Coordinates of C-alpha atoms in Angstrom, one line a residue:
Chain A
X267 CA 0.0 0.0 0.0
X268 CA 1.3 3.4 -0.9
X269 CA 1.8 5.8 2.0
X270 CA -0.8 8.6 2.2
X271 CA 0.4 12.0 1.2
X272 CA 1.0 14.4 4.1
X273 CA 1.7 18.1 3.7
X274 CA 4.2 18.3 6.5
X275 CA 4.9 22.0 6.0
X276 CA 1.2 22.8 6.4
X277 CA 0.8 20.6 9.5
X278 CA 3.9 22.1 11.0
X279 CA 2.6 25.6 10.3
X280 CA -0.8 24.8 12.1
X281 CA 1.2 23.5 15.1
X282 CA 3.5 26.6 15.0
X283 CA 6.6 24.4 14.6
X284 CA 9.4 25.8 12.5
X285 CA 11.0 23.0 10.4
X286 CA 13.9 23.0 8.0
X287 CA 13.4 21.6 4.5
X288 CA 15.5 18.6 5.5
X289 CA 13.3 18.0 8.5
X290 CA 10.2 18.3 6.4
X291 CA 11.5 15.5 4.1
X292 CA 12.6 13.3 7.0
X293 CA 9.4 13.7 9.1
X294 CA 7.3 13.3 6.0
X295 CA 8.7 9.8 5.4
X296 CA 8.4 9.0 9.1
X297 CA 4.8 10.1 9.3
X298 CA 4.1 8.2 6.2
X299 CA 5.4 5.0 7.8
X300 CA 3.2 5.6 10.8
X301 CA 0.1 6.1 8.7
X302 CA 1.0 3.1 6.6
X303 CA 1.0 1.1 9.8
X304 CA -2.4 2.3 10.9
X305 CA -3.6 1.7 7.4
X306 CA -3.3 -2.0 8.1
X307 CA -6.7 -1.6 9.7
X308 CA -8.3 -1.1 6.3
X309 CA -7.7 -4.8 5.7
X310 CA -10.0 -5.7 8.5
X311 CA -13.7 -6.2 8.2
X312 CA -15.0 -3.7 10.8
X313 CA -18.6 -3.6 9.5
X314 CA -19.9 -5.2 12.6
X315 CA -18.1 -2.8 15.0
X316 CA -19.7 0.5 16.0
X317 CA -17.6 3.6 15.6
X318 CA -16.0 4.7 18.8
X319 CA -14.7 8.0 20.1
X320 CA -13.2 6.7 23.4
X321 CA -11.4 3.5 24.3
X322 CA -12.6 3.8 27.9
X323 CA -15.9 2.0 28.5
X324 CA -17.4 4.5 31.0
X325 CA -20.1 7.0 30.1
X326 CA -21.6 10.1 31.7
X327 CA -18.8 11.0 34.1
X328 CA -19.9 14.4 35.4
X329 CA -19.8 16.4 38.6
X330 CA -22.5 18.4 40.5
X331 CA -22.5 22.2 39.9
X332 CA -20.7 23.1 43.1
X333 CA -18.1 25.8 43.4
X334 CA -14.7 24.6 44.5
X335 CA -11.5 26.4 45.3
X336 CA -9.7 28.6 42.9
X337 CA -6.0 29.5 43.0
X338 CA -4.7 32.7 44.5
X339 CA -4.0 35.4 41.9
X340 CA -0.5 36.1 43.0
X341 CA 0.3 32.4 42.7
X342 CA -1.3 32.2 39.3
X343 CA 0.5 35.3 38.0
X344 CA 3.8 34.2 39.4
X345 CA 3.7 31.4 36.8
X346 CA 3.2 33.7 33.9
X347 CA 6.1 34.6 31.6
X348 CA 4.8 38.1 31.5
X349 CA 2.2 40.0 33.5
X350 CA 0.9 43.5 34.0
X351 CA -1.2 44.4 37.1
X352 CA -3.9 41.8 37.5
X353 CA -3.4 40.4 34.0
X354 CA -1.4 38.0 31.9
X355 CA 0.5 40.0 29.3
X356 CA 0.7 38.3 25.9
X357 CA 2.1 39.4 22.5
X358 CA -0.1 41.0 20.0
X359 CA -1.7 38.3 17.9
X360 CA -3.6 39.4 14.9
X361 CA -3.9 42.7 13.0
X362 CA -6.9 44.0 11.1
X363 CA -4.9 44.2 8.0
Chain B
X137 CA -39.1 48.7 -8.0
X138 CA -36.3 50.2 -6.0
X139 CA -32.8 48.7 -6.1
X140 CA -33.2 47.2 -2.7
X141 CA -36.3 45.3 -3.8
X142 CA -34.5 43.6 -6.6
X143 CA -32.5 41.6 -4.1
X144 CA -33.3 39.2 -1.3
X145 CA -31.0 39.1 1.8
X146 CA -30.2 35.7 3.2
X147 CA -29.0 35.7 6.8
X148 CA -27.8 33.0 9.1
X149 CA -27.2 33.6 12.8
X150 CA -24.6 32.1 15.0
X151 CA -24.9 33.0 18.7
X152 CA -23.0 32.1 21.8
X153 CA -24.7 32.1 25.1
X154 CA -23.0 31.7 28.5
X155 CA -24.9 29.3 30.6
X156 CA -26.0 30.2 34.1
X157 CA -24.3 27.8 36.5
X158 CA -22.6 28.2 39.8
X159 CA -19.3 26.8 38.6
X160 CA -17.5 26.5 35.3
X161 CA -18.0 23.9 32.6
X162 CA -15.1 21.6 33.5
X163 CA -13.9 22.8 36.9
X164 CA -15.2 24.1 40.2
X165 CA -14.2 27.8 39.6
X166 CA -17.0 30.2 40.1
X167 CA -18.9 31.3 37.0
X168 CA -19.7 34.9 37.7
X169 CA -19.5 38.1 35.6
X170 CA -17.4 41.0 36.8
X171 CA -15.1 39.4 39.4
X172 CA -11.6 40.7 40.0
X173 CA -9.4 39.7 37.0
X174 CA -7.8 36.2 37.3
X175 CA -9.4 35.3 40.6
X176 CA -11.7 32.5 39.4
X177 CA -9.0 30.3 37.9
X178 CA -7.5 26.9 38.7
X179 CA -5.2 24.3 37.2
X180 CA -8.0 23.0 34.9
X181 CA -9.1 26.3 33.3
X182 CA -5.5 27.5 33.2
X183 CA -4.5 24.2 31.5
X184 CA -1.7 23.4 33.9
X185 CA -0.1 20.1 33.1
X186 CA -2.0 17.0 34.4
X187 CA -5.2 18.8 35.2
X188 CA -8.3 17.0 33.9
X189 CA -11.7 18.3 33.0
X190 CA -15.0 17.0 34.4
X191 CA -18.2 18.2 32.9
X192 CA -20.7 20.2 34.9
X193 CA -24.0 18.2 35.1
X194 CA -26.1 21.4 35.4
X195 CA -24.7 22.7 32.1
X196 CA -25.6 19.5 30.3
X197 CA -29.1 19.7 31.7
X198 CA -29.4 23.4 30.6
X199 CA -28.4 22.2 27.1
X200 CA -31.0 19.4 26.9
X201 CA -33.7 21.7 28.2
X202 CA -32.8 24.4 25.7
X203 CA -32.8 21.9 22.9
X204 CA -36.2 20.5 24.0
X205 CA -37.7 24.1 24.1
X206 CA -36.8 24.6 20.5
X207 CA -38.0 21.2 19.4
X208 CA -34.5 19.9 18.8
X209 CA -33.6 16.2 18.8
X210 CA -31.5 15.0 21.7
X211 CA -29.4 12.2 20.3
X212 CA -28.7 9.4 22.8
X213 CA -25.0 9.6 22.1
X214 CA -22.9 12.7 22.2
X215 CA -19.3 13.6 22.8
X216 CA -16.8 16.4 23.3
X217 CA -14.1 17.2 20.8
X218 CA -11.0 19.4 20.8
X219 CA -11.0 22.4 18.5
X220 CA -7.4 23.2 17.9
X221 CA -6.2 26.7 17.4
X222 CA -3.8 29.2 19.0
X223 CA -5.0 32.2 20.7
X224 CA -3.7 33.5 24.0
X225 CA -7.1 33.8 25.6
X226 CA -7.5 30.0 25.4
X227 CA -4.8 28.5 27.6
X228 CA -5.0 24.9 26.4
X229 CA -4.4 25.9 22.8
X230 CA -7.6 24.1 22.1
X231 CA -11.2 24.7 23.0
X232 CA -13.3 21.8 24.3
X233 CA -16.3 21.9 22.0
X234 CA -18.5 19.5 20.1
X235 CA -17.9 18.7 16.4
X236 CA -20.0 16.0 14.8
X237 CA -22.1 14.8 17.7
X238 CA -23.6 17.8 19.5
X239 CA -26.0 17.4 22.4
X240 CA -28.9 18.8 20.4
X241 CA -29.6 18.7 16.6
X242 CA -32.1 20.6 14.6
X243 CA -35.0 22.5 16.1
X244 CA -36.6 25.7 15.1
X245 CA -36.9 29.1 16.6
X246 CA -40.3 30.8 16.1
X247 CA -40.4 34.5 16.6
X248 CA -42.9 37.4 16.3
X249 CA -42.4 40.7 14.5
X250 CA -43.7 44.1 15.7
X251 CA -46.7 43.8 13.5
X252 CA -47.6 40.5 15.1
X253 CA -46.5 38.2 12.2
X254 CA -44.9 35.0 13.3
X255 CA -41.8 33.8 11.5
X256 CA -39.5 30.8 12.0
X257 CA -36.0 29.8 11.3
X258 CA -34.6 26.3 11.7
X259 CA -31.6 25.5 13.7
X260 CA -28.7 23.4 12.5
X261 CA -27.6 22.6 16.0
X262 CA -26.9 23.8 19.5
X263 CA -23.7 22.5 21.0
X264 CA -21.9 22.8 24.2
X265 CA -18.4 24.2 24.6
X266 CA -16.3 26.4 26.9
X267 CA -15.8 30.1 26.8
X268 CA -12.4 31.7 26.3
X269 CA -10.7 34.2 28.5
X270 CA -11.1 37.9 27.9
X271 CA -8.3 39.9 26.1
X272 CA -8.0 43.6 26.3
X273 CA -5.8 44.9 23.5
X274 CA -3.4 47.4 24.7
X275 CA -0.7 49.6 23.4
X276 CA -2.9 51.1 20.7
X277 CA -4.6 54.4 21.3
X278 CA -8.2 53.2 21.1
X279 CA -8.2 49.7 22.7
X280 CA -8.7 48.0 19.3
X281 CA -6.6 45.2 17.9
X282 CA -5.3 47.4 15.1
X283 CA -2.2 49.0 16.3
X284 CA -2.0 47.2 19.6
X285 CA 1.3 45.9 20.6
X286 CA 0.2 43.5 23.3
X287 CA -2.9 42.1 25.0
X288 CA -3.9 41.7 28.7
X289 CA -5.7 38.5 29.5
X290 CA -8.2 37.7 32.2
X291 CA -8.9 34.0 32.4
X292 CA -12.0 34.3 34.7
X293 CA -14.2 33.6 31.7
X294 CA -12.1 30.8 30.4
X295 CA -14.0 27.6 30.9
X296 CA -17.4 29.1 31.5
X297 CA -20.1 26.9 29.9
X298 CA -21.0 28.2 26.5
X299 CA -23.8 27.2 24.2
X300 CA -23.3 27.8 20.5
X301 CA -26.4 28.0 18.4
X302 CA -26.2 27.9 14.6
X303 CA -29.2 28.7 12.5
X304 CA -29.9 27.8 8.9
X305 CA -29.8 30.7 6.5
X306 CA -33.5 31.3 6.6
X307 CA -33.7 34.9 7.8
X308 CA -34.3 37.6 5.3
X309 CA -34.2 41.0 7.0
X310 CA -32.5 42.8 9.9
X311 CA -35.9 43.0 11.6
X312 CA -36.3 39.2 11.4
X313 CA -32.8 38.7 12.7
X314 CA -33.5 40.8 15.8
X315 CA -36.9 39.1 16.3
X316 CA -35.2 35.7 16.1
X317 CA -32.6 36.7 18.7
X318 CA -35.2 38.3 21.0
X319 CA -37.3 35.1 20.8
X320 CA -34.3 32.9 21.5
X321 CA -33.3 35.2 24.4
X322 CA -36.8 35.1 25.9
X323 CA -36.9 31.4 25.6
X324 CA -33.6 31.0 27.4
X325 CA -34.7 33.4 30.1
X326 CA -37.9 31.5 30.6
X327 CA -35.9 28.3 31.0
X328 CA -33.5 30.0 33.4
X329 CA -30.5 28.6 31.7
X330 CA -28.7 32.0 31.1
X331 CA -28.9 35.7 31.9
X332 CA -28.6 36.3 28.2
X333 CA -27.3 39.9 28.6
X334 CA -25.7 41.3 25.5
X335 CA -24.2 44.1 27.5
X336 CA -22.3 41.6 29.7
X337 CA -21.4 39.3 26.8
X338 CA -23.5 36.4 28.0
X339 CA -25.3 36.6 24.6
X340 CA -23.0 37.3 21.6
X341 CA -23.9 36.9 18.0
X342 CA -22.5 36.9 14.5
X343 CA -24.5 37.1 11.3
X344 CA -23.7 35.6 8.0
X345 CA -25.1 37.9 5.4
X346 CA -25.5 37.4 1.6
X347 CA -27.7 38.7 -1.1
X348 CA -29.2 37.2 -4.2
X349 CA -31.5 38.4 -7.0
X350 CA -35.1 38.1 -5.9
X351 CA -36.3 34.6 -6.9
X352 CA -32.9 33.1 -7.2
X353 CA -32.3 29.9 -5.2
X354 CA -28.5 29.8 -5.1
X355 CA -26.8 31.5 -2.2
X356 CA -24.6 34.5 -2.8
X357 CA -21.1 34.9 -1.3
X358 CA -21.5 35.7 2.4
X359 CA -19.8 38.1 4.7
X360 CA -19.6 37.3 8.4
X361 CA -20.4 40.3 10.6
X362 CA -19.0 40.3 14.1
X363 CA -18.9 42.6 17.1
X364 CA -22.5 43.5 17.3
X365 CA -23.0 44.3 21.0
X366 CA -26.7 45.1 21.2
X367 CA -30.0 44.3 19.4
X368 CA -29.7 47.8 17.9
X369 CA -26.2 47.0 16.6
X370 CA -27.5 43.8 15.0
X371 CA -30.3 45.7 13.3
X372 CA -28.0 48.5 12.0
X373 CA -25.1 46.2 11.1
X374 CA -27.2 43.8 9.0
X375 CA -29.1 46.7 7.3
X376 CA -25.7 48.3 6.5
X377 CA -24.3 45.0 5.2
X378 CA -27.2 44.3 2.9
X379 CA -26.9 47.9 1.5
X380 CA -23.1 47.5 1.1
X381 CA -23.5 44.2 -0.8
X382 CA -26.2 45.6 -3.1
X383 CA -24.1 48.6 -3.9
X384 CA -21.2 46.4 -4.8
X385 CA -23.3 44.1 -7.1
X386 CA -25.1 47.0 -8.6
X387 CA -21.9 48.7 -9.6
X388 CA -20.7 45.5 -11.3
X389 CA -18.5 44.2 -8.5
X390 CA -18.4 40.9 -6.6
X391 CA -18.9 40.4 -2.9
X392 CA -15.8 38.9 -1.2
X393 CA -16.1 36.3 1.4
X394 CA -14.7 37.8 4.6
X395 CA -15.2 38.6 8.2
X396 CA -16.2 42.2 9.0
X397 CA -16.3 43.9 12.3
X398 CA -19.1 46.3 13.1
X399 CA -18.1 49.7 14.4
X400 CA -21.2 50.9 16.2
X401 CA -19.8 54.4 16.8
X402 CA -19.1 55.0 13.1
X403 CA -22.0 52.9 11.8
X404 CA -19.9 51.0 9.4
X405 CA -18.3 47.5 9.2
X406 CA -14.6 47.1 8.6
X407 CA -12.9 44.1 7.0
X408 CA -11.1 42.2 9.7
X409 CA -8.6 40.1 7.7
X410 CA -7.1 40.9 4.4
X411 CA -6.4 37.2 3.6
X412 CA -9.2 34.9 4.4
X413 CA -7.7 31.6 5.3
X414 CA -9.9 28.5 5.6
X415 CA -9.8 27.4 9.3
X416 CA -8.4 24.0 9.9
X417 CA -9.3 23.2 13.5
X418 CA -8.3 19.5 13.3
X419 CA -11.1 18.4 15.5
X420 CA -10.7 15.1 17.3
X421 CA -12.5 13.5 20.2
X422 CA -11.2 14.7 23.6
X423 CA -9.5 11.7 25.2
X424 CA -9.9 13.4 28.6
X425 CA -13.7 13.2 28.4
X426 CA -15.9 10.2 28.1
X427 CA -19.0 10.3 25.9
X428 CA -22.5 11.3 27.1
X429 CA -25.3 8.9 26.8
X430 CA -28.6 10.6 27.3
X431 CA -31.5 8.2 27.7
X432 CA -35.2 8.8 26.9
X433 CA -36.0 8.7 30.6
X434 CA -33.7 11.6 31.4
X435 CA -35.0 13.6 28.4
X436 CA -38.6 13.0 29.5
X437 CA -37.9 14.1 33.0
X438 CA -36.3 17.3 31.8
X439 CA -39.1 17.8 29.3
X440 CA -41.5 18.0 32.2
X441 CA -39.6 21.0 33.6
X442 CA -40.1 23.2 30.5
X443 CA -42.2 26.2 31.4
X444 CA -44.7 27.9 29.1
X445 CA -42.6 29.3 26.3
X446 CA -42.7 32.9 25.2
X447 CA -43.9 32.2 21.6
X448 CA -46.6 29.9 23.0
X449 CA -47.8 32.7 25.3
X450 CA -47.6 35.2 22.4
X451 CA -49.9 33.0 20.3
X452 CA -52.3 32.5 23.1
X453 CA -52.4 36.1 24.2
X454 CA -52.8 37.6 20.7
X455 CA -54.9 34.7 19.3
X456 CA -57.2 33.3 22.0
X457 CA -57.2 36.3 24.3
X458 CA -57.2 39.1 21.7
X459 CA -54.4 41.1 23.2
X460 CA -52.4 43.4 21.0
X461 CA -48.7 42.8 20.2
X462 CA -47.6 45.5 22.7
X463 CA -49.7 44.1 25.6
X464 CA -48.6 40.6 24.9
X465 CA -44.9 41.5 24.7
X466 CA -45.2 43.6 27.8
X467 CA -46.5 40.6 29.8
X468 CA -44.1 38.1 28.3
X469 CA -41.1 40.3 29.0
X470 CA -42.0 40.2 32.7
X471 CA -42.1 36.5 33.3
X472 CA -43.6 36.7 36.8
X473 CA -46.3 39.1 35.6
X474 CA -47.2 36.7 32.7
X475 CA -47.5 33.9 35.3
X476 CA -49.7 36.1 37.4
X477 CA -51.8 37.1 34.4
X478 CA -52.2 33.5 33.3
X479 CA -53.5 32.6 36.7
X480 CA -55.9 35.6 36.7
X481 CA -57.3 34.4 33.3
X482 CA -57.7 30.9 34.6
X483 CA -59.7 32.2 37.6
X484 CA -61.7 34.9 35.9
X485 CA -62.1 33.4 32.4
X486 CA -62.0 37.0 31.3
X487 CA -58.7 37.8 29.5
X488 CA -59.7 41.3 28.6
X489 CA -60.5 42.4 32.1
X490 CA -57.5 40.6 33.4
X491 CA -55.3 42.5 31.0
X492 CA -56.8 45.8 32.0
X493 CA -56.2 45.1 35.7
X494 CA -52.8 43.5 35.4
X495 CA -51.3 45.9 32.9
X496 CA -53.3 48.9 34.2
X497 CA -53.7 49.5 37.9
X498 CA -51.6 46.6 39.2
X499 CA -48.6 47.4 36.9
X500 CA -48.9 51.1 37.9
X501 CA -48.9 50.1 41.6
X502 CA -45.9 47.8 41.0
X503 CA -44.0 50.7 39.3
X504 CA -44.8 53.1 42.0
X505 CA -43.9 50.8 44.8
X506 CA -41.0 48.9 43.2
X507 CA -42.7 45.6 44.3
X508 CA -43.5 43.0 41.6
X509 CA -47.2 42.3 41.2
X510 CA -46.5 38.6 42.0
X511 CA -44.8 39.7 45.3
X512 CA -47.6 42.0 46.3
X513 CA -50.4 40.9 48.6
X514 CA -52.8 40.6 45.6
X515 CA -53.6 37.1 44.5
X516 CA -55.0 36.0 41.2
X517 CA -58.0 34.6 43.1
X518 CA -58.7 38.2 44.4
X519 CA -58.3 39.6 40.9
X520 CA -60.8 37.0 39.7
X521 CA -63.3 38.1 42.4
X522 CA -62.8 41.7 41.5
X523 CA -63.5 40.9 37.8
X524 CA -66.6 39.0 38.8
X525 CA -67.9 41.9 40.9
X526 CA -67.5 44.2 37.9
X527 CA -68.9 41.7 35.4
X528 CA -72.0 41.3 37.6
X529 CA -72.3 45.1 37.9
X530 CA -72.1 44.6 41.7
X531 CA -69.5 47.4 41.8
X532 CA -68.7 50.2 39.4
X533 CA -65.3 50.9 37.9
X534 CA -64.6 53.6 40.5
X535 CA -65.1 51.3 43.4
X536 CA -63.1 48.6 41.5
X537 CA -60.1 51.0 41.2
X538 CA -60.3 51.8 45.0
X539 CA -60.5 48.1 45.7
X540 CA -57.3 47.4 43.7
X541 CA -55.5 49.9 45.9
X542 CA -56.8 48.3 49.0
X543 CA -56.0 44.8 47.8
X544 CA -52.5 46.1 47.1
X545 CA -52.3 47.3 50.7
X546 CA -53.2 43.8 51.8
X547 CA -56.9 44.2 52.7
X548 CA -57.6 40.8 51.1
X549 CA -60.6 39.5 49.3
X550 CA -62.5 42.3 47.5
X551 CA -65.7 40.3 47.7
X552 CA -65.4 40.3 51.5
X553 CA -64.6 44.1 51.6
X554 CA -67.7 44.8 49.4
X555 CA -69.9 42.8 51.7
X556 CA -68.4 44.1 54.9
X557 CA -68.6 47.7 53.9
X558 CA -71.7 47.7 51.8
X559 CA -69.9 48.9 48.7
X560 CA -72.2 47.2 46.2
X561 CA -73.3 49.5 43.4
X562 CA -76.6 51.3 43.9
X563 CA -78.7 50.8 40.8
X564 CA -82.0 51.6 42.4
X565 CA -83.3 54.7 40.5
X566 CA -85.2 56.0 43.5
X567 CA -82.2 55.9 45.8
X568 CA -80.0 57.6 43.1
X569 CA -82.8 60.2 42.4
X570 CA -82.5 61.2 46.1
X571 CA -78.8 61.9 45.7
X572 CA -79.4 63.8 42.4
X573 CA -82.1 66.1 43.9
X574 CA -79.9 66.8 47.0
X575 CA -77.0 67.8 44.8
X576 CA -79.1 70.0 42.5
X577 CA -80.4 71.8 45.6
X578 CA -77.0 72.2 47.1
X579 CA -75.5 73.6 44.0
X580 CA -77.7 76.3 42.5
X581 CA -74.8 78.1 40.8
X582 CA -73.6 75.3 38.6
X583 CA -77.2 74.3 37.9
X584 CA -77.9 77.7 36.7
X585 CA -74.8 77.6 34.5
X586 CA -75.8 74.3 33.1
X587 CA -79.3 75.7 32.2
X588 CA -77.6 78.6 30.6
X589 CA -76.0 76.2 28.2
X590 CA -72.7 75.6 29.9
X591 CA -73.3 71.8 29.9
X592 CA -69.8 70.8 30.8
X593 CA -70.6 71.5 34.5
X594 CA -72.5 68.3 34.4
X595 CA -69.2 66.5 35.1
X596 CA -68.9 68.4 38.3
X597 CA -72.4 67.6 39.3
X598 CA -72.0 63.9 38.5
X599 CA -68.9 63.9 40.7
X600 CA -70.8 65.4 43.6
X601 CA -73.6 62.9 43.2
X602 CA -71.1 60.0 43.1
X603 CA -69.4 61.4 46.2
X604 CA -72.8 61.7 48.0
X605 CA -73.4 58.0 47.2
X606 CA -70.0 57.2 48.5
X607 CA -69.0 56.1 45.0
X608 CA -71.6 53.4 44.9
X609 CA -74.1 54.9 42.5
X610 CA -74.2 53.4 39.0
X611 CA -72.5 56.2 37.0
X612 CA -74.6 55.7 33.9
X613 CA -77.8 55.9 35.8
X614 CA -76.6 59.0 37.6
X615 CA -75.9 60.7 34.3
X616 CA -79.2 59.9 32.7
X617 CA -81.2 60.9 35.9
X618 CA -79.3 64.2 36.3
X619 CA -79.9 65.1 32.6
X620 CA -83.6 64.3 33.0
X621 CA -83.9 66.5 36.1
X622 CA -82.1 69.5 34.5
X623 CA -83.9 69.5 31.2

């Protein structure tokens, strides 16, 4: 089976990972191998098996709507790479043009 | 035909509603508007390593009830997915949302317009997700993104349960869009699942707007309008967008697919991104969360908790009861008053009189005192008695008005008051004649004026006679007897 085509540069861009051309080629073939491995599933007859979104058997794990404890703000902000007053300070993200 | 009439606008609405719960969607942090920045945060909503989300049962119930209220299907199986994108107000770098198996599917929102017409728009889905934090763009002169050099983030809102409702493109005017949103808002308020306050951001909406030649079936290229912060903004932004697109097409241009931000102060929308890139969120099932299985029993139990819905009330009030749109809307927009009114109608079987008392004297007293009618001492049973007393002509409208005041003060049953104090209307002509003659004798001046042609003094004389009868005389009888005596 031929390995599925992956646009490694695009995936890297979505994940905000900077890759060199050499890395793109290398990871491309590695990812291709992985997918080829998973593609073995296509050989199985799964028509009798329901699609699943979770390997865990349990269902409906929830909690009552009760307020618990939050962290202290100075503790929280002490973990931030950058802060200003009561806020986390982050770089500018998008521009209007 | 004007240029505007050559086109049909096609509008789809996407709105986000913060659910009213005590705690956040996946952690126990308080869900409250306006707290000190970054005080309602914990390892889960800050995405600290190893922290795991657990869904809030109340938020799931709110979703099911909202779905049932709009006639949506509640699939037995539902799950949470990760929507991956980078934005600093979302600490996990993904948002927990629902992709292909939302808690509710389909449904329809029915709404009414100012002229009383009923419209409807189908829903694609309503799904459950978590809200993001709140960024304030700083470093620019006007607080907008453009020109800002950094942002300040408050994560109190991150992880607040959020409902996203997506409509089909079945709305055709700004008025319909506003009516749709108002109806949805009223429905959610009646259910008690959200505060739905646009000014606090617990209701936010975007509109996808396109135009097409009247009669065409294919959809035109749409623009997504964001940043509409009030119903007035929604109205103005959509009207402006329809006009903008028509102008482009009329002058031979083509509408570009883009996101536009509405600027309320300037009354225009501005393109938000120069290069529209298709989003690729790479949704996948969240491995931290197990699926939801919602059985028929649970759905039926929740169905039983759905209160009378605003649109149902509207149809009953304007249809069966004959109220006008304004009266019906006034009652519906004051939920406890509508409850009270419904009870008055049940007791009295007289919607018109119930409307007059509830929206008239009782609402006036409520406004004056700042106490809701439903919290006053007046009960629907007493209003029913009062209506019966008026219907049977046992009391006249003047006494009825006085009785409302006394009921408000807590004097109890109007029937009992009337019996105890002998307030029943006097319709005996001979008794009334006595009052008429006495007043004529006591007021020779006005009587002379009347006889000289100044007939408007009759009002004064009627007032005196009513006073002499302690308000109990039948006013119609007083008038006719007075007239007979003076002419």
